[in-house]
mmCIF file of C-alpha atoms and ligand atoms in Angstrom:
data_model
loop_
_atom_site.group_PDB
_atom_site.id
_atom_site.type_symbol
_atom_site.label_atom_id
_atom_site.label_comp_id
_atom_site.label_asym_id
_atom_site.label_seq_id
_atom_site.Cartn_x
_atom_site.Cartn_y
_atom_site.Cartn_z
ATOM 1 C CA MET A 1 3.253 41.307 87.572
ATOM 2 C CA ASN A 2 3.448 44.239 85.156
ATOM 3 C CA TYR A 3 1.355 47.397 85.157
ATOM 4 C CA PRO A 4 -1.030 48.635 83.897
ATOM 5 C CA THR A 5 -3.112 45.567 84.663
ATOM 6 C CA PRO A 6 -6.365 44.505 82.979
ATOM 7 C CA HIS A 7 -8.384 46.286 85.681
ATOM 8 C CA ILE A 8 -6.158 49.105 86.976
ATOM 9 C CA LYS A 9 -4.688 51.680 84.607
ATOM 10 C CA ALA A 10 -2.144 53.374 86.875
ATOM 11 C CA THR A 11 1.461 53.133 88.074
ATOM 12 C CA PRO A 12 2.824 52.026 91.483
ATOM 13 C CA ALA A 13 3.668 55.648 92.315
ATOM 14 C CA ASP A 14 -0.031 56.479 92.040
ATOM 15 C CA PHE A 15 -0.934 54.543 95.210
ATOM 16 C CA GLY A 16 -0.136 55.078 98.884
ATOM 17 C CA GLN A 17 1.012 52.091 100.913
ATOM 18 C CA THR A 18 -2.498 51.739 102.358
ATOM 19 C CA VAL A 19 -5.592 51.402 100.164
ATOM 20 C CA LEU A 20 -9.061 51.691 101.682
ATOM 21 C CA MET A 21 -11.623 49.584 99.813
ATOM 22 C CA PRO A 22 -15.336 50.238 100.013
ATOM 23 C CA GLY A 23 -17.463 48.017 97.788
ATOM 24 C CA ASP A 24 -19.156 50.846 95.935
ATOM 25 C CA PRO A 25 -17.299 53.037 93.377
ATOM 26 C CA LEU A 26 -19.483 56.034 94.229
ATOM 27 C CA ARG A 27 -18.536 55.652 97.877
ATOM 28 C CA SER A 28 -14.881 55.673 96.871
ATOM 29 C CA LYS A 29 -15.437 59.008 95.136
ATOM 30 C CA TYR A 30 -17.352 60.351 98.156
ATOM 31 C CA ILE A 31 -14.543 59.354 100.543
ATOM 32 C CA ALA A 32 -11.902 60.942 98.335
ATOM 33 C CA GLU A 33 -13.853 64.191 98.070
ATOM 34 C CA HIS A 34 -14.917 64.441 101.733
ATOM 35 C CA PHE A 35 -12.038 62.935 103.711
ATOM 36 C CA LEU A 36 -8.835 63.295 101.657
ATOM 37 C CA GLU A 37 -6.873 66.431 100.854
ATOM 38 C CA ASN A 38 -5.942 66.999 97.210
ATOM 39 C CA PRO A 39 -7.457 63.731 95.904
ATOM 40 C CA VAL A 40 -6.326 62.680 92.438
ATOM 41 C CA LEU A 41 -8.200 60.118 90.333
ATOM 42 C CA VAL A 42 -5.692 57.328 89.618
ATOM 43 C CA ASN A 43 -7.945 54.631 88.138
ATOM 44 C CA ASN A 44 -11.283 54.581 86.417
ATOM 45 C CA VAL A 45 -11.303 51.284 84.487
ATOM 46 C CA ARG A 46 -14.901 49.947 84.520
ATOM 47 C CA GLY A 47 -15.865 52.970 86.623
ATOM 48 C CA VAL A 48 -13.969 51.505 89.587
ATOM 49 C CA GLN A 49 -12.797 54.826 90.838
ATOM 50 C CA GLY A 50 -9.479 54.916 92.655
ATOM 51 C CA TYR A 51 -8.117 58.081 94.268
ATOM 52 C CA THR A 52 -4.991 59.019 96.165
ATOM 53 C CA GLY A 53 -4.800 62.021 98.465
ATOM 54 C CA THR A 54 -3.494 62.820 101.918
ATOM 55 C CA TYR A 55 -4.947 62.571 105.415
ATOM 56 C CA LYS A 56 -2.987 64.276 108.222
ATOM 57 C CA GLY A 57 -0.040 64.397 105.847
ATOM 58 C CA VAL A 58 -0.098 60.670 105.022
ATOM 59 C CA ARG A 59 -0.726 59.501 101.448
ATOM 60 C CA VAL A 60 -3.799 57.284 101.457
ATOM 61 C CA SER A 61 -5.596 55.693 98.513
ATOM 62 C CA VAL A 62 -9.194 54.655 98.211
ATOM 63 C CA MET A 63 -10.497 52.353 95.492
ATOM 64 C CA ALA A 64 -13.670 50.307 95.180
ATOM 65 C CA SER A 65 -13.571 46.513 95.373
ATOM 66 C CA GLY A 66 -16.922 45.764 93.771
ATOM 67 C CA MET A 67 -19.131 43.136 95.393
ATOM 68 C CA GLY A 68 -18.109 39.590 96.209
ATOM 69 C CA MET A 69 -14.937 37.572 96.445
ATOM 70 C CA PRO A 70 -14.094 37.260 92.726
ATOM 71 C CA SER A 71 -14.190 41.049 92.462
ATOM 72 C CA ILE A 72 -12.111 41.931 95.538
ATOM 73 C CA GLY A 73 -9.885 38.985 94.598
ATOM 74 C CA ILE A 74 -8.995 40.631 91.301
ATOM 75 C CA TYR A 75 -8.384 44.117 92.678
ATOM 76 C CA SER A 76 -6.389 43.001 95.712
ATOM 77 C CA HIS A 77 -4.270 40.662 93.553
ATOM 78 C CA GLU A 78 -3.369 43.489 91.205
ATOM 79 C CA LEU A 79 -2.782 46.103 93.946
ATOM 80 C CA TYR A 80 -0.515 43.748 95.896
ATOM 81 C CA ASN A 81 1.377 42.272 92.954
ATOM 82 C CA ALA A 82 1.638 45.050 90.364
ATOM 83 C CA PHE A 83 1.340 48.287 92.346
ATOM 84 C CA GLY A 84 3.382 47.602 95.481
ATOM 85 C CA VAL A 85 0.476 48.206 97.878
ATOM 86 C CA GLN A 86 1.251 46.878 101.390
ATOM 87 C CA ASN A 87 -2.024 47.296 103.281
ATOM 88 C CA ILE A 88 -5.598 46.876 102.085
ATOM 89 C CA MET A 89 -8.390 47.802 104.463
ATOM 90 C CA ARG A 90 -11.863 46.813 103.400
ATOM 91 C CA ILE A 91 -14.422 49.286 104.762
ATOM 92 C CA GLY A 92 -17.801 47.721 104.193
ATOM 93 C CA SER A 93 -21.175 46.857 105.590
ATOM 94 C CA ALA A 94 -22.289 43.592 107.145
ATOM 95 C CA GLY A 95 -25.358 41.828 108.466
ATOM 96 C CA ALA A 96 -25.069 40.916 112.166
ATOM 97 C CA ILE A 97 -26.204 37.430 113.194
ATOM 98 C CA GLN A 98 -25.521 37.752 116.948
ATOM 99 C CA PRO A 99 -28.274 39.366 119.049
ATOM 100 C CA ASP A 100 -25.814 41.499 121.045
ATOM 101 C CA ILE A 101 -24.431 43.217 117.934
ATOM 102 C CA ASN A 102 -26.515 46.237 117.001
ATOM 103 C CA LEU A 103 -27.106 48.391 113.956
ATOM 104 C CA LYS A 104 -24.256 50.922 113.463
ATOM 105 C CA ASP A 105 -21.829 48.907 115.610
ATOM 106 C CA ILE A 106 -18.433 48.257 114.040
ATOM 107 C CA VAL A 107 -17.232 44.709 113.474
ATOM 108 C CA MET A 108 -13.547 44.027 112.898
ATOM 109 C CA ALA A 109 -12.827 40.696 111.263
ATOM 110 C CA MET A 110 -9.979 38.966 113.064
ATOM 111 C CA GLY A 111 -10.894 35.881 111.044
ATOM 112 C CA ALA A 112 -12.981 35.374 107.910
ATOM 113 C CA SER A 113 -14.738 32.021 107.677
ATOM 114 C CA THR A 114 -16.197 31.326 104.277
ATOM 115 C CA ASP A 115 -18.432 29.175 102.081
ATOM 116 C CA SER A 116 -16.333 30.158 99.053
ATOM 117 C CA ALA A 117 -13.839 28.020 97.153
ATOM 118 C CA TRP A 118 -11.324 30.874 96.827
ATOM 119 C CA ALA A 119 -8.635 28.958 98.715
ATOM 120 C CA ASN A 120 -8.763 26.033 96.262
ATOM 121 C CA GLN A 121 -6.452 27.836 93.831
ATOM 122 C CA PHE A 122 -3.635 27.590 96.383
ATOM 123 C CA HIS A 123 -3.644 23.751 96.353
ATOM 124 C CA LEU A 124 -3.616 23.321 100.133
ATOM 125 C CA ALA A 125 -4.224 19.862 101.548
ATOM 126 C CA GLY A 126 -6.569 21.125 104.286
ATOM 127 C CA SER A 127 -8.544 24.232 105.310
ATOM 128 C CA PHE A 128 -6.600 27.469 105.639
ATOM 129 C CA ALA A 129 -7.844 29.866 108.331
ATOM 130 C CA PRO A 130 -7.972 33.344 106.737
ATOM 131 C CA ILE A 131 -6.961 35.935 109.353
ATOM 132 C CA CYS A 132 -6.316 39.666 109.314
ATOM 133 C CA SER A 133 -3.028 41.451 109.883
ATOM 134 C CA TYR A 134 -2.431 41.751 113.624
ATOM 135 C CA GLU A 135 -0.625 45.060 113.125
ATOM 136 C CA MET A 136 -3.593 46.526 111.251
ATOM 137 C CA LEU A 137 -6.089 45.145 113.760
ATOM 138 C CA ARG A 138 -4.152 46.576 116.691
ATOM 139 C CA ALA A 139 -4.056 50.010 115.033
ATOM 140 C CA ALA A 140 -7.766 49.819 114.176
ATOM 141 C CA VAL A 141 -8.745 48.845 117.722
ATOM 142 C CA ALA A 142 -6.700 51.753 119.112
ATOM 143 C CA SER A 143 -8.420 54.088 116.633
ATOM 144 C CA ALA A 144 -11.882 52.764 117.520
ATOM 145 C CA GLU A 145 -11.123 53.416 121.199
ATOM 146 C CA GLU A 146 -10.068 56.997 120.387
ATOM 147 C CA VAL A 147 -13.219 57.596 118.350
ATOM 148 C CA GLY A 148 -15.400 56.072 121.101
ATOM 149 C CA ALA A 149 -16.987 53.573 118.716
ATOM 150 C CA THR A 150 -18.889 50.470 119.802
ATOM 151 C CA TYR A 151 -16.885 47.714 118.170
ATOM 152 C CA HIS A 152 -16.603 43.938 118.184
ATOM 153 C CA VAL A 153 -13.553 41.902 117.188
ATOM 154 C CA GLY A 154 -13.918 38.302 116.082
ATOM 155 C CA ASN A 155 -14.876 35.950 113.284
ATOM 156 C CA ILE A 156 -17.114 36.874 110.369
ATOM 157 C CA LEU A 157 -18.554 34.899 107.472
ATOM 158 C CA SER A 158 -17.609 35.848 103.927
ATOM 159 C CA SER A 159 -20.400 34.342 101.861
ATOM 160 C CA ASP A 160 -20.895 33.930 98.133
ATOM 161 C CA CYS A 161 -24.672 34.231 98.621
ATOM 162 C CA PHE A 162 -26.567 37.376 99.511
ATOM 163 C CA TYR A 163 -30.028 35.808 99.171
ATOM 164 C CA GLY A 164 -29.645 32.090 99.900
ATOM 165 C CA ASP A 165 -32.485 29.591 99.750
ATOM 166 C CA ASP A 166 -33.273 28.701 103.368
ATOM 167 C CA GLU A 167 -37.006 29.380 103.370
ATOM 168 C CA GLY A 168 -38.968 26.338 104.454
ATOM 169 C CA LEU A 169 -35.914 24.412 105.639
ATOM 170 C CA PRO A 170 -36.005 22.689 109.045
ATOM 171 C CA ALA A 171 -34.551 24.972 111.755
ATOM 172 C CA ALA A 172 -31.553 22.683 112.175
ATOM 173 C CA LEU A 173 -30.453 23.517 108.632
ATOM 174 C CA ASP A 174 -30.808 27.295 108.897
ATOM 175 C CA THR A 175 -27.528 28.724 107.604
ATOM 176 C CA ASN A 176 -27.322 31.827 109.786
ATOM 177 C CA THR A 177 -28.327 29.891 112.925
ATOM 178 C CA ASN A 178 -25.549 27.394 112.427
ATOM 179 C CA TRP A 179 -22.897 30.061 111.846
ATOM 180 C CA ARG A 180 -24.257 31.956 114.876
ATOM 181 C CA LYS A 181 -23.687 28.859 117.018
ATOM 182 C CA MET A 182 -20.018 29.004 115.978
ATOM 183 C CA GLY A 183 -19.751 32.593 117.226
ATOM 184 C CA ILE A 184 -19.695 34.262 113.821
ATOM 185 C CA MET A 185 -20.474 37.960 114.370
ATOM 186 C CA ALA A 186 -21.740 39.027 110.975
ATOM 187 C CA ILE A 187 -21.961 38.184 107.286
ATOM 188 C CA GLU A 188 -20.401 40.036 104.378
ATOM 189 C CA MET A 189 -19.070 38.921 101.014
ATOM 190 C CA GLU A 190 -15.406 39.859 100.507
ATOM 191 C CA SER A 191 -12.966 39.429 103.396
ATOM 192 C CA ALA A 192 -11.929 35.784 103.070
ATOM 193 C CA ALA A 193 -10.595 36.275 99.532
ATOM 194 C CA LEU A 194 -8.807 39.451 100.613
ATOM 195 C CA TYR A 195 -7.182 37.701 103.582
ATOM 196 C CA LEU A 196 -6.193 34.695 101.479
ATOM 197 C CA ASN A 197 -4.552 36.916 98.865
ATOM 198 C CA ALA A 198 -2.751 38.889 101.576
ATOM 199 C CA ALA A 199 -1.411 35.643 103.061
ATOM 200 C CA ARG A 200 -0.278 34.273 99.698
ATOM 201 C CA TYR A 201 1.486 37.479 98.617
ATOM 202 C CA HIS A 202 2.901 38.362 102.069
ATOM 203 C CA LYS A 203 0.898 41.555 102.470
ATOM 204 C CA ASN A 204 -1.467 42.974 105.105
ATOM 205 C CA ALA A 205 -5.261 43.094 105.139
ATOM 206 C CA LEU A 206 -8.075 43.999 107.499
ATOM 207 C CA CYS A 207 -11.826 44.265 107.115
ATOM 208 C CA ILE A 208 -13.887 46.621 109.244
ATOM 209 C CA CYS A 209 -17.619 46.861 108.664
ATOM 210 C CA THR A 210 -20.531 48.931 109.876
ATOM 211 C CA VAL A 211 -23.508 46.775 110.796
ATOM 212 C CA SER A 212 -26.182 47.825 108.298
ATOM 213 C CA ASP A 213 -28.524 44.877 108.900
ATOM 214 C CA GLN A 214 -29.458 43.076 112.115
ATOM 215 C CA LEU A 215 -30.507 39.752 110.645
ATOM 216 C CA VAL A 216 -31.729 38.183 113.921
ATOM 217 C CA ARG A 217 -34.194 40.994 114.624
ATOM 218 C CA LYS A 218 -34.748 41.923 110.961
ATOM 219 C CA GLU A 219 -33.700 45.543 111.550
ATOM 220 C CA TYR A 220 -32.159 47.606 108.773
ATOM 221 C CA LEU A 221 -30.449 51.009 108.709
ATOM 222 C CA SER A 222 -32.159 53.828 106.846
ATOM 223 C CA ALA A 223 -30.142 55.666 104.185
ATOM 224 C CA ASP A 224 -29.389 58.526 106.633
ATOM 225 C CA GLU A 225 -28.289 56.169 109.396
ATOM 226 C CA ARG A 226 -26.018 54.348 106.971
ATOM 227 C CA GLN A 227 -24.239 57.626 106.385
ATOM 228 C CA THR A 228 -23.556 58.416 110.073
ATOM 229 C CA GLY A 229 -22.415 54.856 110.830
ATOM 230 C CA PHE A 230 -20.174 55.123 107.831
ATOM 231 C CA GLU A 231 -18.549 58.400 108.997
ATOM 232 C CA GLU A 232 -17.417 56.753 112.250
ATOM 233 C CA MET A 233 -15.903 53.823 110.335
ATOM 234 C CA MET A 234 -14.098 56.290 108.049
ATOM 235 C CA LYS A 235 -12.458 58.020 111.017
ATOM 236 C CA ILE A 236 -11.271 54.650 112.318
ATOM 237 C CA ALA A 237 -9.946 53.631 108.882
ATOM 238 C CA LEU A 238 -8.082 56.873 108.252
ATOM 239 C CA GLU A 239 -6.564 57.029 111.743
ATOM 240 C CA THR A 240 -5.469 53.404 111.250
ATOM 241 C CA ALA A 241 -3.758 54.341 107.975
ATOM 242 C CA VAL A 242 -1.863 57.111 109.800
ATOM 243 C CA LYS A 243 -0.730 54.715 112.546
ATOM 244 C CA LEU A 244 0.479 52.184 109.950
ATOM 245 C CA GLU A 245 2.694 54.815 108.329
ATOM 246 C CA LYS A 246 4.686 55.450 111.531
HETATM 247 N N1 LIG B 1 -25.373 39.503 103.812
HETATM 248 C C1 LIG B 1 -24.238 39.632 103.112
HETATM 249 N N2 LIG B 1 -23.594 40.779 102.990
HETATM 250 C C2 LIG B 1 -24.100 41.859 103.599
HETATM 251 C C3 LIG B 1 -25.267 41.797 104.339
HETATM 252 C C4 LIG B 1 -25.929 40.564 104.456
HETATM 253 O O1 LIG B 1 -26.974 40.454 105.100
HETATM 254 N N3 LIG B 1 -25.524 43.046 104.807
HETATM 255 C C5 LIG B 1 -24.511 43.854 104.364
HETATM 256 N N4 LIG B 1 -23.665 43.126 103.640
#
């Protein structure tokens, strides 16, 4: 695939081998300005700000994914196929559906179950199990231990629906309850497409999320709390990027 692409006006040399992907373009800018040394803006198509700088001497990029699987599907496809990026680490937020996972905890998605049809494009005669890169997960777990974070590793749900339409349904049909029974830790909206693209193009991906919503107890982080939970996740993500470079 040639560059520039329809959504990224840059060159391969503009990106580090690891790209951190928050959903929100403003968060990408915040990360670049607060966590990277000498950040340079490398993409701004559609306001999807991408920066490359250094952290502990390692070149690291950060670019927003937008919300949902079609959006992260586009950006990860282009980063992997046109810009030579090896590792994409989604750094997002998620809604926990297990009672023992609390607000501000970190969830690391070893697997990403999904209600999306993203895999259909690959013409597989069965269901593919989207999983993260073991190398990235191992580095992220080691980093979470160093930081002293409370973290959970397991399966998440990447859903196409933020709102859903479960109100008034019999309990047996409640979407979150049924995924909870299968051990799903939390719900977000991007990882399955990212993991599927990484598998198809022989690249590496991992999603780590801060729990911003506890959907069982209907608890939600305040804006300030979101920020502190986010700082811990950033330390884990950046230390993981350093480990991957070695
Ligand atoms: N659902 C989907 N994505 C999310 C949620 C949620 O409750 N919270 C944060 N991201």
